[in-house]
Amino acid sequence: MTTEPQQFASDNYAGACPEALEAMLAANAGSAVAYGDDGWTQRASDSFRTLFETDCEIFFVFNGTAANSLALASLCQSYHSVICSSAAHVETDECGAPEFFSNGSKLLLAPSADGKLTPEAIRTLAGSRSDIHFPKPRVVTITQPTETGQVYSVAEVRAISAVCRELGLKLHMDGARFAHACAALGCTPAAITWEAGVDVLCFGGTKNGLMVGEAVIFFDRALAEDFDYRCKQAGQLASKMRFLSAPWIGLIESGAWLRNAEHGNACAERLAARVADLPAVQLLFPVQANSVFLVAPDAVLDELRARGWRFYTFIGGGARFMFAWDADPARVDQLAADIRAACEVRALA
Amino acid sequence: MTTEPQQFASDNYAGACPEALEAMLAANAGSAVAYGDDGWTQRASDSFRTLFETDCEIFFVFNGTAANSLALASLCQSYHSVICSSAAHVETDECGAPEFFSNGSKLLLAPSADGKLTPEAIRTLAGSRSDIHFPKPRVVTITQPTETGQVYSVAEVRAISAVCRELGLKLHMDGARFAHACAALGCTPAAITWEAGVDVLCFGGTKNGLMVGEAVIFFDRALAEDFDYRCKQAGQLASKMRFLSAPWIGLIESGAWLRNAEHGNACAERLAARVADLPAVQLLFPVQANSVFLVAPDAVLDELRARGWRFYTFIGGGARFMFAWDADPARVDQLAADIRAACEVRALA
Amino acid sequence: MTTEPQQFASDNYAGACPEALEAMLAANAGSAVAYGDDGWTQRASDSFRTLFETDCEIFFVFNGTAANSLALASLCQSYHSVICSSAAHVETDECGAPEFFSNGSKLLLAPSADGKLTPEAIRTLAGSRSDIHFPKPRVVTITQPTETGQVYSVAEVRAISAVCRELGLKLHMDGARFAHACAALGCTPAAITWEAGVDVLCFGGTKNGLMVGEAVIFFDRALAEDFDYRCKQAGQLASKMRFLSAPWIGLIESGAWLRNAEHGNACAERLAARVADLPAVQLLFPVQANSVFLVAPDAVLDELRARGWRFYTFIGGGARFMFAWDADPARVDQLAADIRAACEVRALA
Amino acid sequence: MTTEPQQFASDNYAGACPEALEAMLAANAGSAVAYGDDGWTQRASDSFRTLFETDCEIFFVFNGTAANSLALASLCQSYHSVICSSAAHVETDECGAPEFFSNGSKLLLAPSADGKLTPEAIRTLAGSRSDIHFPKPRVVTITQPTETGQVYSVAEVRAISAVCRELGLKLHMDGARFAHACAALGCTPAAITWEAGVDVLCFGGTKNGLMVGEAVIFFDRALAEDFDYRCKQAGQLASKMRFLSAPWIGLIESGAWLRNAEHGNACAERLAARVADLPAVQLLFPVQANSVFLVAPDAVLDELRARGWRFYTFIGGGARFMFAWDADPARVDQLAADIRAACEVRALA
């Protein structure tokens, strides 16, 4: 198969990073006990405990849909509800997975321009109804960084967890790009999670450089009771578990988890900087993580497509670019140059 | 991590075979479109179509729990039932996954000594009740080979599918070790599936030499309608799909799928042959695929454990050994020798 | 137990009408076969067929939550979605029941001031996404009359069903107060349902004068396949079915179904007419069925409460009054007089 | 509608008893607050508390399918399992309802000739597996009396609850005919439930003389948390709740609940006594409650059918007769005489 030139439509377009790959190949040697009772899985779990500086409970599942849906289902009964942003991935892009895994838990949506939840929005939604004709709020989920690339500060997460505790709600963090948030904040993983009041984190591996796999991390071990049974029943227990767990060893122990994220973030900044002077192109959101949302005229976007670029568009008109661990700076520059050229072509038209 | 000596407790203890690994590494180069719209996934699907000599529909999912449960759920509503053997993996080892994915479909169990279903057993179960207080039978699922290593002949599958058609039931084949059945039968994949009346096959990749992944194959494309949505909602759509699909290319195009199975089967026969003369040890089932079920006194089993061997035991007293693509014949011989020695030790005691 | 003065907070506050009661008492004589294989249930079903002038399929269930949720679940798979108004009862007051019964079908909400769906809104929602990351639209549900008391005309329902057919969507009508819509429109039940393109109707009995019970009516009998199993599994099959079905005979054969609704509608008009000249009080919605939504200052509402009236309030400030078959016109007049007095008291304050 | 001669095929064939009917009619006067916030529901709940001599929590639902399924679902997660007899109604006659309401909890079946569970059977099933590939046992459900009419003694229930406590299992009692057990035992409702270690009881109203309705009674109030939401979401919250609750007042306060059951039990004994001397007819189970299971030759059963009798048959050949509150002793005698005559006719043949 021939390989296409690199695209930035999604950070899922990237392959696995060398550190993850090397660990996976190492794990491939010889036979290992199935279903997670192997040394690789033990070591990967310990790596997470070291990284998070706490004795957390870790489960390795296949993808983010399952990680978030199973975590939410474990915090809810079917007649409970989950408070999230109207832009949350669990609402907009999971085909009803949270409702499926929980057997009916409803998502309560806080309208949000940039995808962030606020303590006020949580309070309003949690207090809007208290009768049995409406599902009882039990969990808040925030995406860190948000689907628009916005990063919650430690103070923001702390403020949210405070209102959660006050209202008897659990706090879940969808960290599909958690490493990018850590890189952006320059803080420890502990500081932005359990130290700030997060109960459960879904740490995204795929967008961080793995081939496949996410980790569900319970900081309150009591909440993890029987979660292994939940994973098994829901088709999320890998038989050859070492292949899901070992690559995390490569990622975490080498520091690649953070380097990969820093690189993605830097490429996003690089693109943004290179098109900042173009009047026809605006940033829809500040660039804080590894994505750039550009508002641009249709003609510009058409020209970009004509030049071979792939990207997702969004309502209102614009293009999203996402940068993974493997983004080639030269190719980022080429994209910037093509955007500039597309604006000029359009100006002439 | 140091590697243990090879064990035959499960064919899930093996790593990935070279052909699968090579294809996965090849797929890792460059960027590829996510969620299956990539060339690797297209080519893997085509490989299956060639292998099965028909224009079937293929879906790649993460594991066998999901493959079987999603396939059954797609053939049923929650108030329908699934006819299976009392020894079927979906009944005994899936922690309620079929009921979870289908939201309540009941499994109707046909008692079976060797795990095989018969047309008579299907007819009896399907006809046992016809009132609305009992879930309506809609699907028959057979495991090929069975959990006890028994292989359905083409004639047997044809007889089962005939009764299914007569009774308005769909026929699903759990092929966690499907390749081993093909190797044992010496027939084409087509002959034992769609040509014999199978509607949906779950083709096991993990036990055939992959790191992770199974394929759900719909021979009647109408039954596959919206199955992609079902996979997505249930957390079984890989974002970097090429890593689930490309290894199948390696497996199928090289013929490793069959060689791997032949090797596993041969190792099972090898072990059985080498212990055939031991009076203290009996075969619980004829060796037809890659497993050997030995009935042996507890003292023999204890001695084997003392010599470092791992194995599953079963009710009635005995040990199961399973042979994967990587089984080392010398190590098989060592196991045989240790069984012989254990019998002698016991005879002396 | 002493009885309170009549309240108009809900049309669920009323008891059973004499015609329903009489039929239930008649059905109580002697023994009858259970689970619906009795003469009363047969006759009630036939009454519906006569009323709707078509050979429809009828199921009797316990309440509206179940009627609507089961009907929607029968039209969807878990990964499908249901288009409804943001004010629809299934969204706002069923505690996630549609999601529970369907095992995850998402409701897609069309913003609507008066609770009505339009062909344009349906088209927009149905066309908003077509990727597998978002549940595929399969059903449209409209409430007739809406939760705000607005009645769809025959032409409006026809326009909606036309767009449904065009887009491959089924059309469900939540008729919790279906009789009130018929009374308001002065049309036949056939004209506003199957003749206008409705596939399934939930005909509300409780608000029409029954003690308990709703009817799910399939105009396309193919859609009713195995719905009896669905009801049974979901706890909606009455063992002594005659008590759910016979009261419908009383309601339908006597014409009480329509008279009851006409009376409720007339009482709503009566109240609205008696307060029409009060400048402090406005109608939030035109009075078309048996409800009156009054926007009024808090002081007026407080005074009404002080005078012993119960009512639901809504966002923005106001009171809802609902009139059942038993509404006493003198009591309606007393309410009107108290509203008037409350306005005067307030004016003085 | 003309009424058939009384049949004893099911105790669901009976209508409502006068005490229930009278209370329902009394409750029909005037308006009452919906959804259970009414005086009738309060009083009915208090009646239960008085009857059970404890401050239990009571929920009124529509039928036994829902009562048992909701109660079990509240004690389980989807990956847990429920231990029951192979003859339990939840296994044999609920069309997968427990699996549906719980989203997949599996029933673990203890083979049982008479439908009774024993401490040994519970211990064996609970200890059979402890790996995550099999659903974790969490609840034991017993039917009192069993589907075969056998009554657990207080000592038997105490022995079962002791093993439940030891193994960390909750104990649920399916009391579809609970009153008949109390009548048979001559003990207080408290003695055979919470005093004996039962956590949750489903008290059957329909078979005890109601038109419709069952009560779910939580003796441990902590287990009842949010059960009202669960009922609502699952379509089991009656809007005009007084009609579900008030009849219980009639049943309990008048003592009819016990008299009705005593009458049914006495009629069963009456039939059994009158056919005891017939050599061709045997009792399949001792008569302890309101059912008689007769083993009889097919020719006898055919003759009974020819004489107009309806009854359920069971595997092995025989007829079940059930006696409700309204069983007419003269009609019981007529049945006995017809059985005698049928035996004679057969002897002649």
Short mmCIF file of C-alpha atoms in Angstrom, two decimals, chain C:
data_model
loop_
_atom_site.label_atom_id
_atom_site.label_comp_id
_atom_site.label_asym_id
_atom_site.label_seq_id
_atom_site.Cartn_x
_atom_site.Cartn_y
_atom_site.Cartn_z
CA MET C 1 -61.25 9.69 53.45
CA THR C 2 -62.78 13.14 52.98
CA THR C 3 -62.65 14.60 49.51
CA GLU C 4 -60.97 17.90 48.71
CA PRO C 5 -62.68 20.54 46.59
CA GLN C 6 -61.99 19.90 42.92
CA GLN C 7 -58.63 21.00 41.58
CA PHE C 8 -57.51 21.65 38.02
CA ALA C 9 -53.79 21.12 38.44
CA SER C 10 -53.89 18.03 36.29
CA ASP C 11 -56.37 15.99 34.34
CA ASN C 12 -54.90 13.03 36.22
CA TYR C 13 -56.66 14.25 39.36
CA ALA C 14 -60.02 13.04 38.06
CA GLY C 15 -61.47 9.64 38.81
CA ALA C 16 -63.04 7.28 36.32
CA CYS C 17 -66.10 8.33 34.37
CA PRO C 18 -69.36 6.41 34.89
CA GLU C 19 -69.29 4.70 31.51
CA ALA C 20 -65.82 3.28 32.16
CA LEU C 21 -66.71 2.29 35.67
CA GLU C 22 -69.87 0.54 34.64
CA ALA C 23 -68.06 -1.52 32.04
CA MET C 24 -65.38 -2.45 34.52
CA LEU C 25 -67.98 -3.58 37.04
CA ALA C 26 -69.77 -5.59 34.37
CA ALA C 27 -66.47 -7.24 33.47
CA ASN C 28 -65.92 -8.16 37.10
CA ALA C 29 -68.67 -10.76 37.02
CA GLY C 30 -67.53 -14.33 36.82
CA SER C 31 -64.26 -15.75 35.66
CA ALA C 32 -62.48 -14.83 32.46
CA VAL C 33 -59.44 -16.16 30.72
CA ALA C 34 -56.28 -14.29 31.62
CA TYR C 35 -53.78 -12.31 29.54
CA GLY C 36 -56.26 -11.00 27.00
CA ASP C 37 -57.80 -14.12 25.54
CA ASP C 38 -61.16 -13.04 26.86
CA GLY C 39 -64.31 -11.68 25.30
CA TRP C 40 -63.99 -8.22 26.83
CA THR C 41 -60.61 -7.66 25.31
CA GLN C 42 -61.79 -8.91 21.95
CA ARG C 43 -64.76 -6.57 22.06
CA ALA C 44 -62.67 -3.59 23.16
CA SER C 45 -60.28 -4.19 20.29
CA ASP C 46 -63.17 -4.37 17.88
CA SER C 47 -64.52 -1.11 19.26
CA PHE C 48 -61.27 0.55 18.33
CA ARG C 49 -61.38 -0.97 14.86
CA THR C 50 -64.87 0.40 14.36
CA LEU C 51 -63.92 3.80 15.76
CA PHE C 52 -60.87 4.05 13.51
CA GLU C 53 -62.64 2.48 10.51
CA THR C 54 -59.71 0.16 9.84
CA ASP C 55 -58.37 -3.24 10.77
CA CYS C 56 -55.72 -1.99 13.14
CA GLU C 57 -53.86 -3.95 15.81
CA ILE C 58 -54.45 -2.90 19.43
CA PHE C 59 -52.48 -3.49 22.63
CA PHE C 60 -53.60 -2.44 26.08
CA VAL C 61 -50.86 -1.26 28.43
CA PHE C 62 -50.83 0.31 31.86
CA ASN C 63 -49.68 3.85 31.33
CA GLY C 64 -48.50 6.47 28.91
CA THR C 65 -44.83 6.14 29.79
CA ALA C 66 -44.93 2.53 28.69
CA ALA C 67 -47.22 3.07 25.72
CA ASN C 68 -45.00 5.67 24.11
CA SER C 69 -41.71 4.07 25.08
CA LEU C 70 -42.69 0.62 23.85
CA ALA C 71 -44.09 2.00 20.62
CA LEU C 72 -40.93 3.98 19.95
CA ALA C 73 -38.71 1.03 20.89
CA SER C 74 -40.59 -1.15 18.42
CA LEU C 75 -39.80 1.31 15.63
CA CYS C 76 -36.11 1.72 16.50
CA GLN C 77 -32.97 -0.14 17.29
CA SER C 78 -30.81 1.18 20.11
CA TYR C 79 -28.51 3.03 17.69
CA HIS C 80 -31.37 4.85 16.00
CA SER C 81 -32.83 8.15 17.03
CA VAL C 82 -36.25 9.70 17.51
CA ILE C 83 -37.07 13.19 16.35
CA CYS C 84 -39.31 15.15 18.69
CA SER C 85 -40.05 18.61 19.95
CA SER C 86 -37.92 19.93 22.79
CA ALA C 87 -41.16 20.24 24.75
CA ALA C 88 -42.26 16.66 24.12
CA HIS C 89 -43.33 14.72 27.18
CA VAL C 90 -41.04 11.83 26.18
CA GLU C 91 -38.14 14.24 26.54
CA THR C 92 -39.18 16.31 29.53
CA ASP C 93 -41.20 14.07 31.82
CA GLU C 94 -40.42 10.40 31.35
CA CYS C 95 -37.23 10.08 33.40
CA GLY C 96 -35.38 8.53 30.49
CA ALA C 97 -38.03 5.89 29.79
CA PRO C 98 -37.68 5.97 25.98
CA GLU C 99 -33.94 5.48 26.33
CA PHE C 100 -34.50 2.66 28.84
CA PHE C 101 -37.05 0.71 26.80
CA SER C 102 -35.05 1.11 23.58
CA ASN C 103 -31.72 0.46 25.31
CA GLY C 104 -30.28 3.76 24.19
CA SER C 105 -32.15 5.42 21.35
CA LYS C 106 -31.45 9.10 21.50
CA LEU C 107 -34.09 11.80 21.20
CA LEU C 108 -33.19 14.53 18.72
CA LEU C 109 -34.80 17.75 19.85
CA ALA C 110 -36.31 20.38 17.61
CA PRO C 111 -36.54 23.65 19.50
CA SER C 112 -40.18 24.66 19.56
CA ALA C 113 -41.98 27.46 21.31
CA ASP C 114 -45.40 25.85 21.33
CA GLY C 115 -44.33 22.21 21.27
CA LYS C 116 -45.20 21.61 17.64
CA LEU C 117 -42.89 19.96 15.18
CA THR C 118 -42.76 21.21 11.61
CA PRO C 119 -41.72 19.48 8.39
CA GLU C 120 -38.81 21.90 8.19
CA ALA C 121 -37.59 21.07 11.67
CA ILE C 122 -37.80 17.37 10.91
CA ARG C 123 -35.92 17.81 7.68
CA THR C 124 -33.22 19.82 9.38
CA LEU C 125 -32.70 17.35 12.21
CA ALA C 126 -32.87 14.31 9.97
CA GLY C 127 -30.31 15.84 7.65
CA SER C 128 -27.96 17.25 10.24
CA ARG C 129 -25.72 14.18 10.41
CA SER C 130 -25.25 11.07 8.36
CA ASP C 131 -22.16 9.50 9.87
CA ILE C 132 -22.08 6.50 12.18
CA HIS C 133 -20.95 8.61 15.11
CA PHE C 134 -24.47 9.90 15.44
CA PRO C 135 -27.63 7.81 15.85
CA LYS C 136 -29.55 7.35 12.64
CA PRO C 137 -33.00 9.00 12.65
CA ARG C 138 -35.79 6.46 12.27
CA VAL C 139 -38.92 7.82 13.91
CA VAL C 140 -40.73 11.10 14.34
CA THR C 141 -43.02 11.49 17.32
CA ILE C 142 -45.58 14.24 17.64
CA THR C 143 -47.87 14.93 20.59
CA GLN C 144 -51.48 15.53 19.66
CA PRO C 145 -52.44 17.87 21.22
CA THR C 146 -49.05 19.13 22.35
CA GLU C 147 -48.06 19.52 25.95
CA THR C 148 -49.05 23.19 25.56
CA GLY C 149 -52.51 22.33 24.33
CA GLN C 150 -51.91 23.05 20.64
CA VAL C 151 -53.71 20.87 18.13
CA TYR C 152 -52.14 19.78 14.84
CA SER C 153 -54.55 20.18 11.95
CA VAL C 154 -55.09 17.34 9.52
CA ALA C 155 -53.09 19.29 6.98
CA GLU C 156 -50.21 19.70 9.41
CA VAL C 157 -50.09 15.99 10.18
CA ARG C 158 -50.25 15.19 6.49
CA ALA C 159 -47.36 17.53 5.79
CA ILE C 160 -45.32 15.89 8.53
CA SER C 161 -46.07 12.37 7.35
CA ALA C 162 -45.13 13.36 3.82
CA VAL C 163 -41.67 14.40 4.92
CA CYS C 164 -41.42 11.23 7.01
CA ARG C 165 -42.16 9.05 4.05
CA GLU C 166 -39.72 10.99 1.94
CA LEU C 167 -36.95 10.51 4.51
CA GLY C 168 -37.74 6.92 5.43
CA LEU C 169 -38.99 7.77 8.91
CA LYS C 170 -41.92 6.25 10.78
CA LEU C 171 -44.52 8.54 12.36
CA HIS C 172 -45.67 8.01 15.93
CA MET C 173 -48.38 10.05 17.63
CA ASP C 174 -48.37 10.48 21.38
CA GLY C 175 -52.09 10.85 21.99
CA ALA C 176 -52.15 11.13 25.76
CA ARG C 177 -55.07 13.51 25.13
CA PHE C 178 -55.94 12.25 21.66
CA ALA C 179 -59.68 12.50 22.28
CA HIS C 180 -59.30 16.19 23.05
CA ALA C 181 -57.64 16.70 19.70
CA CYS C 182 -60.48 14.93 17.91
CA ALA C 183 -62.99 17.03 19.81
CA ALA C 184 -61.14 20.21 18.93
CA LEU C 185 -60.76 19.33 15.27
CA GLY C 186 -64.21 17.90 14.81
CA CYS C 187 -62.73 15.23 12.58
CA THR C 188 -62.83 11.47 12.70
CA PRO C 189 -60.10 9.59 14.52
CA ALA C 190 -59.20 8.04 11.17
CA ALA C 191 -58.77 11.41 9.49
CA ILE C 192 -56.12 12.63 11.92
CA THR C 193 -54.25 9.34 12.19
CA TRP C 194 -53.82 6.67 9.55
CA GLU C 195 -55.53 8.62 6.81
CA ALA C 196 -53.02 11.38 7.51
CA GLY C 197 -50.06 9.01 7.54
CA VAL C 198 -49.62 8.12 11.22
CA ASP C 199 -48.09 4.65 11.70
CA VAL C 200 -48.65 4.15 15.41
CA LEU C 201 -50.89 5.96 17.87
CA CYS C 202 -50.81 5.87 21.64
CA PHE C 203 -54.39 6.64 22.64
CA GLY C 204 -54.55 7.92 26.20
CA GLY C 205 -57.24 6.41 28.35
CA THR C 206 -56.34 7.77 31.76
CA LYS C 207 -56.84 11.41 30.84
CA ASN C 208 -59.94 10.47 28.88
CA GLY C 209 -61.81 9.01 31.84
CA LEU C 210 -60.28 5.63 32.69
CA MET C 211 -58.83 4.60 36.01
CA VAL C 212 -55.78 3.20 34.32
CA GLY C 213 -54.65 2.25 30.86
CA GLU C 214 -53.62 3.33 27.40
CA ALA C 215 -53.99 1.71 24.00
CA VAL C 216 -51.18 1.30 21.48
CA ILE C 217 -52.67 1.17 18.00
CA PHE C 218 -50.70 -0.01 14.99
CA PHE C 219 -52.28 1.00 11.71
CA ASP C 220 -49.60 -0.91 9.81
CA ARG C 221 -50.02 -4.40 11.24
CA ALA C 222 -46.58 -5.46 10.05
CA LEU C 223 -45.10 -3.05 12.57
CA ALA C 224 -46.97 -4.85 15.35
CA GLU C 225 -45.08 -8.10 14.86
CA ASP C 226 -44.16 -9.64 18.21
CA PHE C 227 -45.27 -6.48 20.05
CA ASP C 228 -47.13 -8.77 22.44
CA TYR C 229 -43.82 -10.31 23.45
CA ARG C 230 -42.36 -6.84 23.89
CA CYS C 231 -45.20 -5.87 26.22
CA LYS C 232 -44.89 -9.05 28.23
CA GLN C 233 -41.14 -8.74 28.72
CA ALA C 234 -41.45 -5.10 29.72
CA GLY C 235 -43.99 -5.76 32.46
CA GLN C 236 -46.95 -4.40 30.49
CA LEU C 237 -49.12 -7.48 30.07
CA ALA C 238 -52.01 -7.46 32.53
CA SER C 239 -52.96 -10.88 33.83
CA LYS C 240 -56.57 -9.88 34.45
CA MET C 241 -56.61 -8.07 31.13
CA ARG C 242 -60.38 -7.56 31.09
CA PHE C 243 -59.96 -4.78 33.64
CA LEU C 244 -57.68 -2.87 31.30
CA SER C 245 -59.77 -3.50 28.21
CA ALA C 246 -63.42 -3.48 29.28
CA PRO C 247 -63.47 0.16 30.42
CA TRP C 248 -62.55 1.15 26.87
CA ILE C 249 -65.77 -0.54 25.73
CA GLY C 250 -67.69 1.73 28.06
CA LEU C 251 -65.77 4.75 26.86
CA ILE C 252 -65.98 4.09 23.14
CA GLU C 253 -69.33 2.39 22.58
CA SER C 254 -71.19 5.05 24.58
CA GLY C 255 -69.43 7.93 22.88
CA ALA C 256 -68.11 9.07 26.26
CA TRP C 257 -64.59 9.21 24.86
CA LEU C 258 -65.64 12.20 22.76
CA ARG C 259 -68.10 13.78 25.20
CA ASN C 260 -65.52 13.67 27.98
CA ALA C 261 -63.00 15.43 25.78
CA GLU C 262 -65.50 18.00 24.54
CA HIS C 263 -66.39 18.79 28.12
CA GLY C 264 -62.75 19.27 29.11
CA ASN C 265 -62.14 21.50 26.11
CA ALA C 266 -65.26 23.53 26.85
CA CYS C 267 -64.18 24.10 30.44
CA ALA C 268 -60.83 25.37 29.24
CA GLU C 269 -62.55 27.78 26.91
CA ARG C 270 -64.89 28.79 29.71
CA LEU C 271 -62.03 29.72 32.00
CA ALA C 272 -60.16 31.52 29.24
CA ALA C 273 -63.27 33.52 28.31
CA ARG C 274 -63.91 34.53 31.91
CA VAL C 275 -60.44 35.97 32.41
CA ALA C 276 -59.95 37.39 28.92
CA ASP C 277 -60.55 40.97 30.04
CA LEU C 278 -58.01 40.91 32.86
CA PRO C 279 -54.99 42.94 31.77
CA ALA C 280 -52.71 41.32 34.37
CA VAL C 281 -53.33 37.88 33.00
CA GLN C 282 -52.33 36.66 29.54
CA LEU C 283 -52.72 33.42 27.71
CA LEU C 284 -49.33 31.89 26.99
CA PHE C 285 -50.84 29.73 24.23
CA PRO C 286 -54.14 29.80 22.38
CA VAL C 287 -56.70 27.55 24.08
CA GLN C 288 -57.31 24.69 21.66
CA ALA C 289 -57.80 21.69 23.91
CA ASN C 290 -58.37 21.17 27.64
CA SER C 291 -55.57 23.27 29.08
CA VAL C 292 -55.15 26.94 29.90
CA PHE C 293 -51.68 28.40 30.41
CA LEU C 294 -51.90 31.76 32.14
CA VAL C 295 -49.02 34.16 32.45
CA ALA C 296 -49.57 36.13 35.61
CA PRO C 297 -47.57 38.09 38.16
CA ASP C 298 -46.22 36.14 41.12
CA ALA C 299 -48.45 38.08 43.48
CA VAL C 300 -51.53 36.88 41.62
CA LEU C 301 -50.31 33.30 41.72
CA ASP C 302 -49.53 33.59 45.41
CA GLU C 303 -53.01 34.89 46.08
CA LEU C 304 -54.49 31.98 44.13
CA ARG C 305 -52.49 29.55 46.21
CA ALA C 306 -53.65 31.29 49.34
CA ARG C 307 -57.21 30.73 48.15
CA GLY C 308 -56.49 26.99 48.02
CA TRP C 309 -55.82 26.45 44.33
CA ARG C 310 -53.23 23.98 43.15
CA PHE C 311 -51.50 24.33 39.80
CA TYR C 312 -48.24 23.66 38.04
CA THR C 313 -46.06 26.62 37.19
CA PHE C 314 -43.66 26.93 34.32
CA ILE C 315 -40.49 28.76 33.47
CA GLY C 316 -41.20 32.43 32.83
CA GLY C 317 -43.95 32.57 35.46
CA GLY C 318 -47.47 31.33 35.08
CA ALA C 319 -50.01 28.70 35.93
CA ARG C 320 -51.35 25.70 34.06
CA PHE C 321 -54.93 24.54 34.49
CA MET C 322 -56.20 21.27 32.99
CA PHE C 323 -59.80 20.18 32.72
CA ALA C 324 -60.91 16.58 32.83
CA TRP C 325 -64.24 14.91 32.06
CA ASP C 326 -65.45 15.70 35.56
CA ALA C 327 -64.63 19.40 35.68
CA ASP C 328 -67.49 21.17 37.44
CA PRO C 329 -68.42 24.35 35.53
CA ALA C 330 -69.36 26.05 38.78
CA ARG C 331 -65.90 25.27 40.10
CA VAL C 332 -64.37 26.62 36.88
CA ASP C 333 -66.31 29.81 37.44
CA GLN C 334 -65.06 29.94 41.00
CA LEU C 335 -61.50 29.65 39.72
CA ALA C 336 -62.16 32.46 37.26
CA ALA C 337 -63.63 34.57 40.03
CA ASP C 338 -60.64 33.90 42.26
CA ILE C 339 -58.22 34.85 39.47
CA ARG C 340 -60.15 38.08 39.02
CA ALA C 341 -60.12 38.72 42.74
CA ALA C 342 -56.42 37.90 42.94
CA CYS C 343 -55.71 40.49 40.26
CA GLU C 344 -57.71 43.08 42.20
CA VAL C 345 -56.03 42.27 45.47
CA ARG C 346 -52.74 42.68 43.74
CA ALA C 347 -53.74 45.95 42.13
CA LEU C 348 -54.55 47.28 45.59
CA ALA C 349 -51.27 46.07 47.06
#
